[in-house]
Tab-separated table of C-alpha atoms and ligand atoms in Angstrom:
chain	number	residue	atom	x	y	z
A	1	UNK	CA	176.375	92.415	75.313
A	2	UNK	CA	173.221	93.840	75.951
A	3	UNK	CA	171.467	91.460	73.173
A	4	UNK	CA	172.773	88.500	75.783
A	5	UNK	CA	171.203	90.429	79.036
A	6	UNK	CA	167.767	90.951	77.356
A	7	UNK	CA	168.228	87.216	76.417
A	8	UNK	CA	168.819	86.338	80.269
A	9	UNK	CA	166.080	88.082	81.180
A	10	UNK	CA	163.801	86.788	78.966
A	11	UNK	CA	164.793	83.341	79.965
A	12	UNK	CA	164.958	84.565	83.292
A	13	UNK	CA	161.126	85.691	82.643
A	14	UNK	CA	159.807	82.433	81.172
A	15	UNK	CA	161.120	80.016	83.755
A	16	UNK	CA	159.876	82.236	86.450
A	17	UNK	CA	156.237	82.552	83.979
A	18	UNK	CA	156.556	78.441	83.873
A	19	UNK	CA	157.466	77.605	87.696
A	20	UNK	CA	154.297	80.526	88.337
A	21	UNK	CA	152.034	77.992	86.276
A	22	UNK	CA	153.327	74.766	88.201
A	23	UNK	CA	153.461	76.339	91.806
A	24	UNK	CA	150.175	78.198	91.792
A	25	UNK	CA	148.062	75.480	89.515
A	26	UNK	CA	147.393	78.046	87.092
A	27	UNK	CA	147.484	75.131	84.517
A	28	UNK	CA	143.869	74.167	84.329
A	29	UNK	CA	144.498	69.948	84.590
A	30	UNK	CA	140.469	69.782	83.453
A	31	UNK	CA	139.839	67.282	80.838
A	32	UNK	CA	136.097	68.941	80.353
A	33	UNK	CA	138.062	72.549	79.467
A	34	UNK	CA	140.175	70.647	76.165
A	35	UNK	CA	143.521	72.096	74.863
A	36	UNK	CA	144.202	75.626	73.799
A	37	UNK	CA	144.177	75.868	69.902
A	38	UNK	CA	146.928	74.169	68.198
A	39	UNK	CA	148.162	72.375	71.233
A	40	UNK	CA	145.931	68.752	69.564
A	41	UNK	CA	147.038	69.371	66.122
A	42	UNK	CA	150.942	69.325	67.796
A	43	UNK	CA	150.406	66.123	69.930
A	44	UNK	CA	148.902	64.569	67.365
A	45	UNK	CA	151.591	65.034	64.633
A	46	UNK	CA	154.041	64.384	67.704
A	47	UNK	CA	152.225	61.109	67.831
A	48	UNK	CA	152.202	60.139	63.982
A	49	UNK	CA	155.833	61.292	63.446
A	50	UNK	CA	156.996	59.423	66.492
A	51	UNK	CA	155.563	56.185	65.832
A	52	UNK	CA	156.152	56.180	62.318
A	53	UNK	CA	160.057	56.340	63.286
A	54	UNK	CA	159.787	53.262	65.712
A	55	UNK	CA	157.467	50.871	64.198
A	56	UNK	CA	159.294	47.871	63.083
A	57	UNK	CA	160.090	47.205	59.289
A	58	UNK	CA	157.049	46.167	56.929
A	59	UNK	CA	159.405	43.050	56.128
A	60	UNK	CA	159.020	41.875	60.100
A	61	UNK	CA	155.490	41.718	59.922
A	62	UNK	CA	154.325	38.063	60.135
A	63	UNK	CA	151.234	36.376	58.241
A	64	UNK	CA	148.300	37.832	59.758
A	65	UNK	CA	145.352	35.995	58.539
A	66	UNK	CA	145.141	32.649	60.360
A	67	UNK	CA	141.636	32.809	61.971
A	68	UNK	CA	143.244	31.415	64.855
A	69	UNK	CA	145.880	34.141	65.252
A	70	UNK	CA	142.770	36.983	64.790
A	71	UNK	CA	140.343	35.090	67.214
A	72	UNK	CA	142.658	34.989	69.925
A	73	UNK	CA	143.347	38.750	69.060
A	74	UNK	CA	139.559	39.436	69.726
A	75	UNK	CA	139.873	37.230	72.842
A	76	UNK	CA	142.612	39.346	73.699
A	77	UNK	CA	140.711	42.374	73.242
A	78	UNK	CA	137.481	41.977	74.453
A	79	UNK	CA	138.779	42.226	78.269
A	80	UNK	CA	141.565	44.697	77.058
A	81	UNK	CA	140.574	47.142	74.860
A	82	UNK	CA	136.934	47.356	74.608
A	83	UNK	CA	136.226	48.889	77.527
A	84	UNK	CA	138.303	52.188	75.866
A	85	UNK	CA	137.525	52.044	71.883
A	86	UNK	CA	134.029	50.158	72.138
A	87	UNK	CA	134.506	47.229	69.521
A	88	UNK	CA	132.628	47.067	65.635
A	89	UNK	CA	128.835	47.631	66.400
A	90	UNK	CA	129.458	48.390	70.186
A	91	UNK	CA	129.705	51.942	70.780
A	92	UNK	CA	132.109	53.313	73.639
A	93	UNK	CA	130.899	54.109	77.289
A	94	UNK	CA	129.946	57.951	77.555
A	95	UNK	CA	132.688	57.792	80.789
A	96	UNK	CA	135.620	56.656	78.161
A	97	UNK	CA	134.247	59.583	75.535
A	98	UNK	CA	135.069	61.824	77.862
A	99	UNK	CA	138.540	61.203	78.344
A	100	UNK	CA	141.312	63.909	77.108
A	101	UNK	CA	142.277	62.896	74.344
A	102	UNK	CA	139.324	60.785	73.854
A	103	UNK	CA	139.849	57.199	72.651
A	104	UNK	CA	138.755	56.931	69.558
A	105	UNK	CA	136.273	54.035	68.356
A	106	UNK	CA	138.035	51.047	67.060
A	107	UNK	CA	136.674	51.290	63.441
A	108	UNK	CA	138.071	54.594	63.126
A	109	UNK	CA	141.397	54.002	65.347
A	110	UNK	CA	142.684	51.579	63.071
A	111	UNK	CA	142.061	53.303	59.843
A	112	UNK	CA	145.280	55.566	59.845
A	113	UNK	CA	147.484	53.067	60.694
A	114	UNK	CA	149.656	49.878	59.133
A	115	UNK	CA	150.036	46.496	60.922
A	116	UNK	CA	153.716	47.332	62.149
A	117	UNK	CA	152.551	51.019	63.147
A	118	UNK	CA	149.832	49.281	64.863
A	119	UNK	CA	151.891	46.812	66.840
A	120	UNK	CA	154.290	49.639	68.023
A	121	UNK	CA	151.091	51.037	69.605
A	122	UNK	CA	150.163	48.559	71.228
A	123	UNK	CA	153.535	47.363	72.452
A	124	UNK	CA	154.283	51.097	73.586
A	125	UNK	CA	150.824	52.600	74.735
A	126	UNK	CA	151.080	56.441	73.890
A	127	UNK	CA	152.847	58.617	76.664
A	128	UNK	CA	150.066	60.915	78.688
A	129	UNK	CA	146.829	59.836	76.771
A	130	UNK	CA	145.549	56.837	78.988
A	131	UNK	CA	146.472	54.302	75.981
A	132	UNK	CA	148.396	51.693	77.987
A	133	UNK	CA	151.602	49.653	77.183
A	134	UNK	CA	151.639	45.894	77.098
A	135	UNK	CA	151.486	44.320	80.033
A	136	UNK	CA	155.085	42.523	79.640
A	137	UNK	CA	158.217	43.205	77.864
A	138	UNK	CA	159.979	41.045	75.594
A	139	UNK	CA	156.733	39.131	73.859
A	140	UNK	CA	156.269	41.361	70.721
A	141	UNK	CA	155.467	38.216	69.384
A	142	UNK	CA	151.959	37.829	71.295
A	143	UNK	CA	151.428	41.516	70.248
A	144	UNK	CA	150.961	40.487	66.867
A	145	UNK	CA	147.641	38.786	67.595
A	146	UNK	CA	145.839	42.106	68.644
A	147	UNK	CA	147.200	43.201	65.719
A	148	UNK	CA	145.579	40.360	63.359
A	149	UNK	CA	142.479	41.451	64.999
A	150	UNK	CA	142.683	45.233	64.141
A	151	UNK	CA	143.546	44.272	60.534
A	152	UNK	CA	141.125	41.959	60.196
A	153	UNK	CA	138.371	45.357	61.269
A	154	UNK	CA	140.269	47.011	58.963
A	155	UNK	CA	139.495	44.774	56.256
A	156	UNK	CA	135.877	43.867	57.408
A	157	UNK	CA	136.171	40.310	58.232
A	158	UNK	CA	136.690	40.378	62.205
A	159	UNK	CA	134.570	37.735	64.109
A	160	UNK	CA	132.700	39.062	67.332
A	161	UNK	CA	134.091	40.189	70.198
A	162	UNK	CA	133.842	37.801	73.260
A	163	UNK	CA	131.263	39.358	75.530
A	164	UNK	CA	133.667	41.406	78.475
A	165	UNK	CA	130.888	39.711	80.651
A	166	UNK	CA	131.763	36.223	80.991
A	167	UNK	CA	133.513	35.025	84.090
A	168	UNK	CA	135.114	31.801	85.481
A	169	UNK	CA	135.455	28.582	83.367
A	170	UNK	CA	133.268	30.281	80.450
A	171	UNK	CA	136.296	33.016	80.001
A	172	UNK	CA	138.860	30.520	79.832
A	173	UNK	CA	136.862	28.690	77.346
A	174	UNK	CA	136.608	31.951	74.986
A	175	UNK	CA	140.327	30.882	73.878
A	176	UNK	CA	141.025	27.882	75.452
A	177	UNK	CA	137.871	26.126	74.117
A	178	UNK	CA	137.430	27.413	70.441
A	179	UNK	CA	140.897	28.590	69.454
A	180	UNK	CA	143.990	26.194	68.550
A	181	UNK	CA	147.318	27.010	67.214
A	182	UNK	CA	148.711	29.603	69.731
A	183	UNK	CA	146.672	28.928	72.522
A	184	UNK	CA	147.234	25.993	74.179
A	185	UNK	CA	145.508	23.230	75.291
A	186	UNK	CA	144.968	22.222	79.057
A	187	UNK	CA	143.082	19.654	79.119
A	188	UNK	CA	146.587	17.715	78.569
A	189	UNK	CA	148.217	19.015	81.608
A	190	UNK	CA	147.931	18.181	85.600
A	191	UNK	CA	146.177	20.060	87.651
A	192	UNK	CA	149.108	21.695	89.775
A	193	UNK	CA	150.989	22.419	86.282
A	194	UNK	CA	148.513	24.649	85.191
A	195	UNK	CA	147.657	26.316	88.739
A	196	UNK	CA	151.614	27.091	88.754
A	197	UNK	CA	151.363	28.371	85.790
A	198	UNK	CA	148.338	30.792	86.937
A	199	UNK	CA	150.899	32.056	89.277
A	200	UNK	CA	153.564	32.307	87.209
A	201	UNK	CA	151.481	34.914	84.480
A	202	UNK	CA	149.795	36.549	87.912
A	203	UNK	CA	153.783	37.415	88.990
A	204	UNK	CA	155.311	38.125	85.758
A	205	UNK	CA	157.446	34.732	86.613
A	206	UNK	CA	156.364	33.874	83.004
A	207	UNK	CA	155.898	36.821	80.881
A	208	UNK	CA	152.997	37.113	78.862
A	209	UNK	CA	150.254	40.267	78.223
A	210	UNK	CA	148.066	37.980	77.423
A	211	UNK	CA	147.517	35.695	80.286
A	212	UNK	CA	148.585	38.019	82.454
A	213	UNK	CA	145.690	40.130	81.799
A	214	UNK	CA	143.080	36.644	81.848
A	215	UNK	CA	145.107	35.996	85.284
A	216	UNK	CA	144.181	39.196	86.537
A	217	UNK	CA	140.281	39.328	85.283
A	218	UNK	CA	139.566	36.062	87.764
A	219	UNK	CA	139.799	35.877	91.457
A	220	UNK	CA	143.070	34.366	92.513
A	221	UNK	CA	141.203	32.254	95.134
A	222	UNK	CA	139.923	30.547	91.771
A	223	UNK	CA	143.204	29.473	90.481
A	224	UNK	CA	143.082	25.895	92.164
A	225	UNK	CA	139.489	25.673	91.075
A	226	UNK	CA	139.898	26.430	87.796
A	227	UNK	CA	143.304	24.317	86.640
A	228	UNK	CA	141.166	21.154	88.645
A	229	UNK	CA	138.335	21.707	85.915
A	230	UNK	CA	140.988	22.348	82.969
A	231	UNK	CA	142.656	19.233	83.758
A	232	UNK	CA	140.068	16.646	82.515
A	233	UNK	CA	142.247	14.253	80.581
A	234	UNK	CA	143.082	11.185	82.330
A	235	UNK	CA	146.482	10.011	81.968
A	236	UNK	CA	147.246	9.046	78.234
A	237	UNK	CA	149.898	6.259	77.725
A	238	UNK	CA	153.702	7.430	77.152
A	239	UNK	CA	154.279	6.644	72.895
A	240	UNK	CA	157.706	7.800	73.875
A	241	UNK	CA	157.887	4.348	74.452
A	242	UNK	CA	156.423	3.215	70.959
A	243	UNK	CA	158.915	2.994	68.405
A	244	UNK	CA	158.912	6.078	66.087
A	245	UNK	CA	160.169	6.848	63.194
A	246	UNK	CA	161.699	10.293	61.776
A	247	UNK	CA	164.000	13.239	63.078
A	248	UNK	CA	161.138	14.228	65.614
A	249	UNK	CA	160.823	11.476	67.657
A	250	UNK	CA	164.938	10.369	67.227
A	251	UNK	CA	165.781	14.135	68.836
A	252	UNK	CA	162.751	13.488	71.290
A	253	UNK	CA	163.866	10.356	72.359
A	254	UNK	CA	168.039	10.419	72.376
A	255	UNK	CA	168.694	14.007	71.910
A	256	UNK	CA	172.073	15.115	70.268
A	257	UNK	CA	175.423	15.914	71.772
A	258	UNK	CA	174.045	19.977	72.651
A	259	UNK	CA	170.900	18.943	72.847
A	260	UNK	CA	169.628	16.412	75.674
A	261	UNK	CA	166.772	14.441	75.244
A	262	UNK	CA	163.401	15.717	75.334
A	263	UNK	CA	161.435	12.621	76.872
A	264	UNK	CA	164.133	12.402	79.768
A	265	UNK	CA	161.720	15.284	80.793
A	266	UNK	CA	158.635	15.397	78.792
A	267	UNK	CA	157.671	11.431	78.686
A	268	UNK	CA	154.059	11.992	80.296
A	269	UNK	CA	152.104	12.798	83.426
A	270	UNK	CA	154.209	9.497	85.301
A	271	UNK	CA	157.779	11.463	84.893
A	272	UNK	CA	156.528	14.740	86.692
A	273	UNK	CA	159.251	16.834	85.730
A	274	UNK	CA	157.943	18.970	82.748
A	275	UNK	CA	154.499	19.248	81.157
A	276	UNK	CA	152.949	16.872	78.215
A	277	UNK	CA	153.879	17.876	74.960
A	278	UNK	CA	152.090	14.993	73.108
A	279	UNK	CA	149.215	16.300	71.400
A	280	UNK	CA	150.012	20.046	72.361
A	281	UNK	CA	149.140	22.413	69.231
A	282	UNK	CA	151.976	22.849	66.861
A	283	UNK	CA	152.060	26.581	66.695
A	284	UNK	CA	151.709	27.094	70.661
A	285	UNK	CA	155.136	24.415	71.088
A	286	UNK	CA	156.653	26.787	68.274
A	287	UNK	CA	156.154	29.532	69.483
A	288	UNK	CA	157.368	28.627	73.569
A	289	UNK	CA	160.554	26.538	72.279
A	290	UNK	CA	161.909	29.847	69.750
A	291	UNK	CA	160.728	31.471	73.654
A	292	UNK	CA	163.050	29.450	75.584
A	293	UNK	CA	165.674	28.560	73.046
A	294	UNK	CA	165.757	32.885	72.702
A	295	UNK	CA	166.003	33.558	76.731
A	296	UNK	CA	162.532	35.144	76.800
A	297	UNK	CA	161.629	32.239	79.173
A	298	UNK	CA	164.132	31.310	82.109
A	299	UNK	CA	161.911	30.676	84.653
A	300	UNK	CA	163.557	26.657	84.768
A	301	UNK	CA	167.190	26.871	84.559
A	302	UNK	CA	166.874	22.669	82.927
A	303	UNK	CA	164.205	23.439	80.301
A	304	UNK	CA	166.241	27.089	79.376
A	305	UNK	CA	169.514	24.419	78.961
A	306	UNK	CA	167.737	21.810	76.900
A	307	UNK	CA	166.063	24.771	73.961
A	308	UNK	CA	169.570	26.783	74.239
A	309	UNK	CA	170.826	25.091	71.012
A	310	UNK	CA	168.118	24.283	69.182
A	311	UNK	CA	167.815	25.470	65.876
A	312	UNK	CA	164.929	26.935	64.053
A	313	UNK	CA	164.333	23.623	62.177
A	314	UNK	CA	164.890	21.451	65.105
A	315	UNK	CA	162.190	23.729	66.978
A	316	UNK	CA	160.024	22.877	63.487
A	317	UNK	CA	160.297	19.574	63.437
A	318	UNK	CA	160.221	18.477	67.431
A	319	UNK	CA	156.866	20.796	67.736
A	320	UNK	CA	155.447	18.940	64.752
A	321	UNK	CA	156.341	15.626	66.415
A	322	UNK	CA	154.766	16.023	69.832
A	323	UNK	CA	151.850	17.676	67.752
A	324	UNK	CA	150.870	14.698	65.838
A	325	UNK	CA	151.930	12.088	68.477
A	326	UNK	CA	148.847	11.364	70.988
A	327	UNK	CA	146.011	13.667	69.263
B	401	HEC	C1	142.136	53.269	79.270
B	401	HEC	C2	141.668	53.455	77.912
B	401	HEC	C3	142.376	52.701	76.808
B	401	HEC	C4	142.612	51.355	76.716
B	401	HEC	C5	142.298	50.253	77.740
B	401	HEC	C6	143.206	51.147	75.412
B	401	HEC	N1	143.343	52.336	74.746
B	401	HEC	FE1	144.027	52.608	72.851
B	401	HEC	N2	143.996	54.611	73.094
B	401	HEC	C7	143.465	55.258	74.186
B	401	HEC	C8	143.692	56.684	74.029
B	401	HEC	C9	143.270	57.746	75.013
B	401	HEC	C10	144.386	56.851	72.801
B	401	HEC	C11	144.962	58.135	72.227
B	401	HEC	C12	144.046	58.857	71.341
B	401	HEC	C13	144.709	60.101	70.762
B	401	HEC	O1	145.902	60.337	70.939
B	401	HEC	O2	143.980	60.834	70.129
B	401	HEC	C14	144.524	55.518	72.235
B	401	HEC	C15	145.110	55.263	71.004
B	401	HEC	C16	145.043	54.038	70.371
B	401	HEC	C17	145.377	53.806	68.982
B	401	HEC	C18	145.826	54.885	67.999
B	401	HEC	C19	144.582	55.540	67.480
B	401	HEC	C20	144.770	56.834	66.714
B	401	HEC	O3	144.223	56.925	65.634
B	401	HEC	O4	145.432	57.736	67.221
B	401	HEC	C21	145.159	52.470	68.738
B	401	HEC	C22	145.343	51.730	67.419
B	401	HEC	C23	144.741	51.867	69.987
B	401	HEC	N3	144.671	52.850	70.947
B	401	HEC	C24	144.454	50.521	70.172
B	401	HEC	C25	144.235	49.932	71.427
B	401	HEC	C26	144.226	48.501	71.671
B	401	HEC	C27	144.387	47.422	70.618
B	401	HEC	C28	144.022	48.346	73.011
B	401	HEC	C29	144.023	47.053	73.811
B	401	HEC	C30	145.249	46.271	73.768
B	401	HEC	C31	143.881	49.666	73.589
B	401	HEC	N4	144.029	50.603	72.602
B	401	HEC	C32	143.593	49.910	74.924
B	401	HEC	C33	142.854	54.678	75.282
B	401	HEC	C34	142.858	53.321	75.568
B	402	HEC	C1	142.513	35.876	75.311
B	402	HEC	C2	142.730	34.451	75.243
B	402	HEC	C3	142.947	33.697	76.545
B	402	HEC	C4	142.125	33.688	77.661
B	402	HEC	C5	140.828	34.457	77.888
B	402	HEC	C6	142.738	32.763	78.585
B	402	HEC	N1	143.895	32.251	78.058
B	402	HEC	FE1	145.175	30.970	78.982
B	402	HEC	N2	146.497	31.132	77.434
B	402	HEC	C7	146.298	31.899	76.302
B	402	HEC	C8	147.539	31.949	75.551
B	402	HEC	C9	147.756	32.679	74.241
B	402	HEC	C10	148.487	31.195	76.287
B	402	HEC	C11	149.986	31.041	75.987
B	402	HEC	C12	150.674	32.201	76.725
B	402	HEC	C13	152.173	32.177	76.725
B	402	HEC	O1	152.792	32.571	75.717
B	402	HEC	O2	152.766	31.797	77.758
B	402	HEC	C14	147.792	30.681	77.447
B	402	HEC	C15	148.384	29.849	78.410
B	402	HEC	C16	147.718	29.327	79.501
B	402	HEC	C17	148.283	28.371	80.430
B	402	HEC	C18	149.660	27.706	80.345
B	402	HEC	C19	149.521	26.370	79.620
B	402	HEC	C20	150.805	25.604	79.470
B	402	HEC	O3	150.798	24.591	78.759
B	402	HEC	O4	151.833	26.011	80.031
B	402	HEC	C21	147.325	28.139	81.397
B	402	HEC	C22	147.449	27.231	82.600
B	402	HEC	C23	146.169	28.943	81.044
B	402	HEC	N3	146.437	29.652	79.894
B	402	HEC	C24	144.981	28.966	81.783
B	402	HEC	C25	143.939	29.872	81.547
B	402	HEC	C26	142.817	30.045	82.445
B	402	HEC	C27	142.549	29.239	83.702
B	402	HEC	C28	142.052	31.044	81.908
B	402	HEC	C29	140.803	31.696	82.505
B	402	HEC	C30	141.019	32.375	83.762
B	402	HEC	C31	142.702	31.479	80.671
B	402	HEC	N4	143.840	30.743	80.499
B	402	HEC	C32	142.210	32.469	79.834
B	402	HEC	C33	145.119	32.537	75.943
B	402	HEC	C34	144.056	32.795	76.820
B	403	HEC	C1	165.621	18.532	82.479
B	403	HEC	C2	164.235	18.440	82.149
B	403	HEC	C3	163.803	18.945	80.760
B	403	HEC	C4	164.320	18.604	79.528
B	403	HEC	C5	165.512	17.711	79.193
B	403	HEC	C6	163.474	19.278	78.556
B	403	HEC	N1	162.501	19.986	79.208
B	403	HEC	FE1	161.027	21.092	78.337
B	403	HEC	N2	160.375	21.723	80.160
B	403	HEC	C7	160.836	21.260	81.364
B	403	HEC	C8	160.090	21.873	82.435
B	403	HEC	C9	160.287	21.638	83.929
B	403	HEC	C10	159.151	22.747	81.814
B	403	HEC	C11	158.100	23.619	82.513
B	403	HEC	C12	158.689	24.886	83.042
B	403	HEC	C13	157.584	25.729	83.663
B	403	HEC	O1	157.313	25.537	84.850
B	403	HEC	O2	156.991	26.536	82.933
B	403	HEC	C14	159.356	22.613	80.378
B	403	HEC	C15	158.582	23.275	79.430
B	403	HEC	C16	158.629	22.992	78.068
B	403	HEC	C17	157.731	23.539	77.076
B	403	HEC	C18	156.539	24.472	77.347
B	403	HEC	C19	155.319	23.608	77.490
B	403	HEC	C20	154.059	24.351	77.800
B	403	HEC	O3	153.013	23.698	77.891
B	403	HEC	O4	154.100	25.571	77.950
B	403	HEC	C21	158.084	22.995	75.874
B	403	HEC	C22	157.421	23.258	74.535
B	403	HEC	C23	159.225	22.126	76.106
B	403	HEC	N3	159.522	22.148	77.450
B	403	HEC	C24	159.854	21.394	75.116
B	403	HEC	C25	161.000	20.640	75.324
B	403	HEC	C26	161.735	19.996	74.245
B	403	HEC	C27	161.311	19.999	72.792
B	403	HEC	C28	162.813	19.404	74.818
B	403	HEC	C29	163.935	18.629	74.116
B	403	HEC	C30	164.706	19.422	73.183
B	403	HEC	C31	162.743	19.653	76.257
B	403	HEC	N4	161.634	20.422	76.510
B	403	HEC	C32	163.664	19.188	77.190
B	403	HEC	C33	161.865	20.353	81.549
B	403	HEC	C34	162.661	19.827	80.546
C-alpha cells in the first residue's frame, strides 16, 4: 500500500514538474542552446529505427539508373532541397546550418541510407526537424526520381544541379526542354490544356509534388503566359485516321467491350475533349494511364472510366502506340 502512494506521488510530482516546464517556458525552445546530452543520440536512433521499420521492401524498388529518371530528380531538387542540404560542390547557407537539428549536406545525408530508406524520407519528411513531407499523397511513384538522384551522389555520377535561380520559361525548360521519358512534352498540347493543368497541380486537383512545387515557384499571373509559349506546335494531322496496324492502334481506335475507344477522345487538337497523346513520351503515358487506371487520378470522371480496366499490358502497348505515332 504504501509502495502504491509513494508511486502516486511521484507521478503526482512529475506531471506537476512537466506542466511547471510547459506553463512557465522553463523549456529553453533556443535552437543556438542545442540538446542536453544524450537527448541527439536518442532522436537520432529514434529516427534510424523508425524508418528502417517503414521503408518499403528492397524488392519494390524500381530501376534507378535511367538518366532521365535522375535528371528530373536533380530538376526536382534544385528548387526543393537545395536550399536545406546545399547540393555536391555547393555548400549550405550559414542560415540553414544553423537549424536544430541541422540539415546535413547532401553528400553526407545520403551516405547512411538505401534507396527504399531514402524514399520513405522523402515521402514522410522527419517529424519536428524541419525535413518536409512530399507535397502530395498517393504519388510514391514520382518520389522515386529524387531518389535516382540521391543514388546517383551516392555513387558519384549525378549531373549538376539546375541553378535555383532561373525563373519563367527558362525553369520550365530545365525538365521540360532536356528531359524525356517522365516528363512530358507540351509543345503537343493547346494552350488552355496546359494552363488548366497549371491550376490543377497549383490546387492539388491533380496530385503531383513535383509540379506542384514548379507551380508554386512561378507567379500564378504567369500561368496563361507561360502554357501560350509551351504550346508552339501547330496542329498535326489526326493518323487516327491512317490505317494502322497492331494491338495499339486496334484498342486506340475501336476499344474493347470494358474498354471504350481511345480516339473517341484523344483523336487530336480538332476533337477538344482530351489532350494529344500522339507523340507523347512513352514512359510519361505509362506512368499517367497505371495513374488513372489505379484511382490516383479522378479529376475526369470519362477518362477515370475509360483506364478503369486496362491492364498492365494494355497500358504497355497503347503508351507505346501513341509514342511512336506522330513523333
Ligand atoms: C527546410 C529544410 C529542409 C528541406 C527543404 C529538406 N530537408 Fe532534408 N532534412 C532536413 C533536416 C533538418 C533533416 C534532419 C536531420 C537530422 O535529423 O539530423 C533532414 C533529413 C534528411 C535526410 C536524412 C539525413 C540523415 O542522415 O539523417 C535526407 C536523405 C534528406 N533530408 C533529403 C532531403 C531531400 C531529398 C529534400 C528535398 C525533397 C529535402 N531533404 C528537403 C531539412 C530539410
Ligand atoms: C522538376 C522538373 C519540372 C519542372 C521544373 C517543371 N515541370 Fe512540368 N512536369 C514535370 C513532370 C514530371 C510532369 C508530370 C507530372 C504528373 O505526374 O502529373 C509535368 C507536367 C506538366 C504539365 C502537364 C502536361 C500534360 O500533358 O498534362 C504541364 C502543363 C507542365 N508540366 C507545365 C510546366 C510549366 C509551365 C513549368 C514551369 C513553370 C514546369 N512544368 C516546370 C516536370 C517539371
Ligand atoms: C470520354 C473521353 C475519353 C476517353 C474515351 C479516353 N480519354 Fe484519356 N483523357 C480524357 C480527358 C478529358 C483527359 C484530360 C483530363 C485532365 O483534364 O487532366 C484525358 C487524359 C488522358 C491521359 C493523360 C494525358 C496527359 O497529357 O497527361 C492519357 C495518357 C489518356 N487520357 C489516355 C487515354 C487512353 C489510352 C484511352 C483509351 C483506353 C483514353 N484516354 C480514353 C478523355 C478521355
Amino acid at each position: 500500500m504504501r509502495g502504491l502512494t509513494t508511486l502516486a506521488l511521484l507521478a503526482g510530482l512529475g506531471l506537476g514538474g512537466a506542466a511547471a516546464v510547459v506553463g512557465f517556458g522553463l523549456f529553453n525552445v533556443s535552437a543556438q542552446v542545442g540538446h542536453l546530452p544524450g537527448v541527439t543520440w536518442v532522436l537520432h536512433t529514434t529516427f534510424r529505427n523508425s524508418v528502417s521499420l517503414r521503408a518499403p521492401a528492397d524488392d519494390e524498388v524500381p530501376p534507378l539508373s535511367d538518366p532521365d529518371l535522375v535528371s528530373l530528380g536533380a530538376g526536382h531538387y534544385a528548387t526543393a532541397c537545395a536550399m536545406c542540404h546545399g547540393a555536391p560542390g555547393e555548400p549550405r547557407s550559414a542560415t540553414a546550418r544553423s537549424m536544430l537539428p541541422a540539415p546535413p549536406p547532401i553528400t553526407e545525408a545520403v551516405a547512411h541510407w538505401e534507396a527504399n530508406e531514402l524514399h520513405w524520407i522523402i515521402q514522410n519528411g522527419a517529424k519536428m526537424t524541419g525535413m518536409p513531407a512530399w507535397p502530395v499523397e498517393k504519388r510514391e511513384d514520382e518520389v522515386w526520381a529524387v531518389v535516382a538522384f540521391l543514388v546517383a551522389i551516392k555513387g558519384g555520377t549525378a549531373p549538376d544541379v539546375p541553378s535555383p535561380t532561373l525563373t519563367g520559361t527558362a525553369y520550365c525548360q530545365s525538365c521540360h526542354g532536356d528531359i524525356g521519358g517522365p516528363v512530358p512534352r507540351l509543345d503537343i498540347q493547346p494552350a488552355d490544356y496546359l494552363e488548366a493543368q497549371l491550376d490543377a497541380y497549383l490546387t492539388g486537383k491533380r496530385p503531383s509534388g513535383i509540379m506542384a512545387q514548379a507551380a508554386t515557384h512561378v507567379p500564378e499571373n504567369s500561368f496563361a503566359e507561360l502554357a501560350a509559349y509551351f504550346s508552339s506546335k501547330p496542329a498535326a494531322p489526326v493518323p487516327g485516321l491512317v490505317p494502322e496496324e497492331g494491338l495499339g492502334a486496334a484498342l486506340a481506335a475501336q476499344g474493347t467491350r470494358d474498354v471504350p475507344a481511345c480516339l473517341a477522345c484523344h483523336g487530336g487538337q480538332e476533337t477538344g475533349k482530351g489532350p494529344r497523346l500522339f507523340g507523347q513520351n512513352e514512359a510519361y503515358l505509362v506512368s499517367q494511364l497505371t495513374l488513372w487506371r489505379n484511382g490516383v487520378l479522378s479529376h475526369d470522371a470519362l477518362m477515370a472510366a475509360a483506364a478503369r480496366e486496362l491492364t498492365d499490358k494494355e497500358i504497355t502497348t497503347l503508351s507505346r502506340y501513341f509514342a511512336s505515332v506522330g513523333r
